[in-house]
C-alpha atoms as one frame of an Amber mdcrd trajectory, in Angstrom:
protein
 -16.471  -2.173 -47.224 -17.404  -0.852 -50.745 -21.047  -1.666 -50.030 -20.945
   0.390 -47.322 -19.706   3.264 -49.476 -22.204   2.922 -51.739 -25.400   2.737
 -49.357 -23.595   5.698 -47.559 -23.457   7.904 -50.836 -26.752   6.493 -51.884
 -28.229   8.281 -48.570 -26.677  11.127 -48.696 -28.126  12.053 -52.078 -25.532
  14.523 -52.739 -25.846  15.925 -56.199 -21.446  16.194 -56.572 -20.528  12.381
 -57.252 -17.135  12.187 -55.857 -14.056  10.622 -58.619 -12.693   8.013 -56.784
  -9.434   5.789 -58.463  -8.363   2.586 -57.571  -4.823   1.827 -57.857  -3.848
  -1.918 -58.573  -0.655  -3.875 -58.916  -0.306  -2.559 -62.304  -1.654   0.604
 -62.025  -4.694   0.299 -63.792  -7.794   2.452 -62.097 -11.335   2.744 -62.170
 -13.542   5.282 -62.068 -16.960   5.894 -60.329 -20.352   5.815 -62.542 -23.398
   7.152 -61.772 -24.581   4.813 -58.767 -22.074   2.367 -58.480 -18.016   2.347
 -56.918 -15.934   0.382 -59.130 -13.226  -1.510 -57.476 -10.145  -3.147 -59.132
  -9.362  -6.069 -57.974  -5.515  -6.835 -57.622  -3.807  -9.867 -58.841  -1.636
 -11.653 -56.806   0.762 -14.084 -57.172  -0.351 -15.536 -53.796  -4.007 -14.283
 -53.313  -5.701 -14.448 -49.682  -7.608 -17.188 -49.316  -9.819 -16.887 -46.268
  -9.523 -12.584 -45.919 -10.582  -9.538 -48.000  -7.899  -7.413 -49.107  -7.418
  -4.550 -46.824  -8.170  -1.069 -48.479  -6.645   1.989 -47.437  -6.599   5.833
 -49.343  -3.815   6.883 -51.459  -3.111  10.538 -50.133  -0.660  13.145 -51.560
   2.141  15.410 -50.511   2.199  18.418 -52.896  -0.583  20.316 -50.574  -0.626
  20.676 -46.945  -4.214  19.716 -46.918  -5.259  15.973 -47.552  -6.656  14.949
 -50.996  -7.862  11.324 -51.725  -6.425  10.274 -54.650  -7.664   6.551 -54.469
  -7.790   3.432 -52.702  -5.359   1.139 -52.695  -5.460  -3.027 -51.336  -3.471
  -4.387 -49.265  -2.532  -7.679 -48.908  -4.221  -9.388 -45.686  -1.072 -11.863
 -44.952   0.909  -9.086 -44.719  -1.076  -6.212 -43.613  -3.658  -7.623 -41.570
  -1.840 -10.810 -39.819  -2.538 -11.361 -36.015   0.326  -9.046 -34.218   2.442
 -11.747 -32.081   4.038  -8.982 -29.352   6.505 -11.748 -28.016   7.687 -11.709
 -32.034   8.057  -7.689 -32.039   9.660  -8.098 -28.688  12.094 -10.841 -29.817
  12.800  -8.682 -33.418  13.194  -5.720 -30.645  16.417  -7.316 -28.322  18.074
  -8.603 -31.652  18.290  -5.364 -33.329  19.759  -4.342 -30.438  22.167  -6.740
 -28.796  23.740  -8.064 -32.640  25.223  -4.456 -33.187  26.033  -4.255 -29.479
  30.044  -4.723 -28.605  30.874  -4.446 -24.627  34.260  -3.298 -23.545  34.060
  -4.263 -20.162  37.571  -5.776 -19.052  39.485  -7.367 -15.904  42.668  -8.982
 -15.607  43.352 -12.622 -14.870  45.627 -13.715 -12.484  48.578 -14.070 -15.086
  47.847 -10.096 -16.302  48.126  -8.990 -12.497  51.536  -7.807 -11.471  53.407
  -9.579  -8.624  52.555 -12.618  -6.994  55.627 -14.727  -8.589  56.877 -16.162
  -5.592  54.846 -18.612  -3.198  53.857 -16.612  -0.110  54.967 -19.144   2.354
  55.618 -22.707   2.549  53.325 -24.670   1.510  53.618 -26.965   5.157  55.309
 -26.221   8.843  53.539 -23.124   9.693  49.358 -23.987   9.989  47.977 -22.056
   7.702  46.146 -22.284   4.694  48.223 -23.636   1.602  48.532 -21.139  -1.295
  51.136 -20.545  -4.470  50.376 -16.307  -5.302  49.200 -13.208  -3.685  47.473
 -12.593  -7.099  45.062 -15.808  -6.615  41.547 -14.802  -7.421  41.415 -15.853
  -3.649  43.119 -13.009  -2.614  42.374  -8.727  -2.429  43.898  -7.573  -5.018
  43.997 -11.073  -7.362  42.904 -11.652 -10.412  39.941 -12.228 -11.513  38.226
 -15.765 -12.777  35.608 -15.656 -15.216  35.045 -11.909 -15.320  34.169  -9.846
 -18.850  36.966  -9.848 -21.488  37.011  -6.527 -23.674  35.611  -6.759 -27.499
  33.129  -9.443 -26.520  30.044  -9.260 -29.280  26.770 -10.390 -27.900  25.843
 -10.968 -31.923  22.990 -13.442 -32.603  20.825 -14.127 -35.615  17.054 -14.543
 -35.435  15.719 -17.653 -37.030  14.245 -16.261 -40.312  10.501 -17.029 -40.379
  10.719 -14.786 -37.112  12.312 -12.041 -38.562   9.920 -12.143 -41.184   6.674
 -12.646 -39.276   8.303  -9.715 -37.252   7.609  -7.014 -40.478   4.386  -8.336
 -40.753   3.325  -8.099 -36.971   4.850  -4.476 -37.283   2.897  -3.765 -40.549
  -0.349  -5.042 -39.589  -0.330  -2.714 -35.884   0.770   0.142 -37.422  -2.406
   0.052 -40.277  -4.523  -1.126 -37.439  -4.059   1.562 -35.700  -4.388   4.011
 -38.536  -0.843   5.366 -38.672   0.117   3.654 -41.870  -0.320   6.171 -44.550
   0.194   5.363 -48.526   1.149   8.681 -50.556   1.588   8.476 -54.802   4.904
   9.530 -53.983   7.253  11.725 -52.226   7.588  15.054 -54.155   7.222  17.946
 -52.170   7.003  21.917 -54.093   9.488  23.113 -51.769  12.115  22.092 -49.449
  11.294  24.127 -46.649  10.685  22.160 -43.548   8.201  24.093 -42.372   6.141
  23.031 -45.190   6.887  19.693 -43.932   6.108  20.540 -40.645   2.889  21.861
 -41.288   1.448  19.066 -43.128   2.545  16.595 -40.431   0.391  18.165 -37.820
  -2.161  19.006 -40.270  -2.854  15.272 -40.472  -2.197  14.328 -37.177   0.875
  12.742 -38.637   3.947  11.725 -36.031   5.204  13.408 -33.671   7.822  11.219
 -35.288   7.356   9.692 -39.031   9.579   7.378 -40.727   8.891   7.613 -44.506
   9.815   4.420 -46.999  10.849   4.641 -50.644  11.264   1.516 -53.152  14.903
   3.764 -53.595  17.579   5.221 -51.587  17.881   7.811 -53.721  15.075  10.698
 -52.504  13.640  14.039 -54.420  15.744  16.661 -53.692  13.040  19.003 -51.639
  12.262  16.260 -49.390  15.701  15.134 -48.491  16.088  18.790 -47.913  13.061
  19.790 -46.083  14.062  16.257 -43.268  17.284  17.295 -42.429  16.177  19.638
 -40.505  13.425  17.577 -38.489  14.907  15.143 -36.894  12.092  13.145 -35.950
  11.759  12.891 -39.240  13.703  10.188 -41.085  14.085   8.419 -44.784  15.068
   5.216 -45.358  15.036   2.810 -48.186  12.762  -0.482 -48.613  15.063  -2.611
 -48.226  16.178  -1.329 -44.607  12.713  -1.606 -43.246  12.636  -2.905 -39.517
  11.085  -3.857 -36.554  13.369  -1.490 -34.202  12.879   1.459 -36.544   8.689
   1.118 -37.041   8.652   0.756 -33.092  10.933   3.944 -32.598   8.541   5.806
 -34.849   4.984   7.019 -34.878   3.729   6.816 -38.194   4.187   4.658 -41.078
   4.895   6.429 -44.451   4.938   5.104 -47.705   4.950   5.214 -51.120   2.887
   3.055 -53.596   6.016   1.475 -55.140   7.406   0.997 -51.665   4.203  -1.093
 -50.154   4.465  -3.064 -53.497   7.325  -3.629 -53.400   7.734  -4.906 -49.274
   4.382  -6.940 -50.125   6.262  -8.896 -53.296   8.818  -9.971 -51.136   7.162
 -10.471 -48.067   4.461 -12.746 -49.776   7.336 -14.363 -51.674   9.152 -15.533
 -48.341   5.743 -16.766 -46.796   4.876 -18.896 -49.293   8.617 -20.050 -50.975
  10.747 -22.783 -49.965  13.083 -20.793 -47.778  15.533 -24.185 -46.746  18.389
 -22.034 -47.687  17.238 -19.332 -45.688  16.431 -21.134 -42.447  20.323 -22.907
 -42.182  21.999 -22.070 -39.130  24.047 -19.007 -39.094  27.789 -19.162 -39.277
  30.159 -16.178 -38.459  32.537 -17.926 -40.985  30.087 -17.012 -43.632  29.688
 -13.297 -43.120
């Protein structure tokens, strides 16, 4: 890709050379020279063996209009992994059943009233033998087997899945170019139209869900989103399937995508034994 750049700026033989940063993992940049695009190179503790690093534009929020600030890499195992929909799918109905509680309720035959005494004898008069009126047998009986209130339909995913499930999420969204990286999240107001404005500027949304390394937000821009509610603000660490898929576009800052690459990378290539046990309620 940065051959490409550079035989396209070589044609164009503009006489304004463009200043062009690269942000790495420790925040050391580079800037152009005369001919050439300097690129630097990130240092993982797990580097991709058999893909280049995926590079996307570091873009910033204190203008309406977009400025490139730099380029930033992205890991490939995490950004670029081959989307498995049955994964997203599976992520999709356990987000949504383990939170899910159904109240649905009928009676047995020992919570119907009546039926204490046997109808009629059980022999002498030819007809069928029975001991209540409230037999699930009968109109009006109790029920067998039917839904019990406070039932939980709670379930946990087997971990790798859950994980693999980010990653599938991570690498559609920058695939199809609605994963944005800004520098970071301050805004020079908090009026939401400003916010407003700059979302359809860049063809951002109609919804955007916007991830911070913290949970604790600039003022303007926890100001400017509570008005917009398709607009929402969450914290690294409560990054999900259910909540990407719900959403448009992908927001986030540098610290953020550092941050979910660490620990994504971490669980991909760590013993995870621990991890993987079976779920117990009794450990909750």
């Amino acid at each position: 890709m940065t051959s490409v750049l550079i035989n396209a700026f070589k044609r164009l033989n503009l006489s304004i050379r463009p200043q062009v940063k690269v942000i790495s993992s420790s925040y050391s940049t580079a800037v152009t020279t005369a001919n050439s695009l300097n690129v630097t190179q990130k240092e993982w503790k797990y580097p991709p063996l058999y893909t280049k690093p995926r590079e996307v534009w570091i873009e910033n929020l204190d203008t309406v209009e977009e400025k490139k600030l730099g380029l930033f890499e992205l890991h490939p195992s995490v950004y670029a992994a081959m989307p498995r929909i049955d994964i997203i799918h599976r992520n999709f109905v356990w987000q949504t059943k383990y939170r899910w509680v159904s109240w649905a309720h009928t009676k047995t035959r020992a919570e119907v009233r009546g039926g204490g005494r046997k109808p009629w004898p059980q022999k002498g008069l030819g007809r069928a033998r029975h001991g209540s009126i409230r037999s699930p047998l009968w109109r009006g009986g109790g029920v067998a087997h039917g839904p019990r209130s406070g039932k939980t339909h709670f379930f946990m995913l087997p971990f790798h899945l859950r994980i693999h499930g980010l990653t599938s999420m991570l690498s559609a969204k920058l695939a199809q170019d609605d994963l944005h990286v800004v520098n970071n999240l301050e805004l020079p107001t908090d009026e939401s139209n400003y916010l407003a404005d700059l979302i359809e500027n860049r063809n951002w949304g109609p919804s955007v869900l916007i991830i911070d390394d913290t949970d604790i937000a600039p003022r303007n821009i926890t100001v400017a989103t509570d008005s917009l509610p398709h607009v929402n603000i969450m914290p690294v660490y409560g990054l999900n399937v259910y909540s990407m898929l719900k959403h448009d576009t992908l927001v986030l800052t540098l610290a953020a995508a550092e941050r979910i690459e660490e620990r994504i990378l971490h669980h991909l290539n760590a013993i995870t034994t621990e991890q993987q046990r079976e779920f117990k309620l009794s450990q909750v």
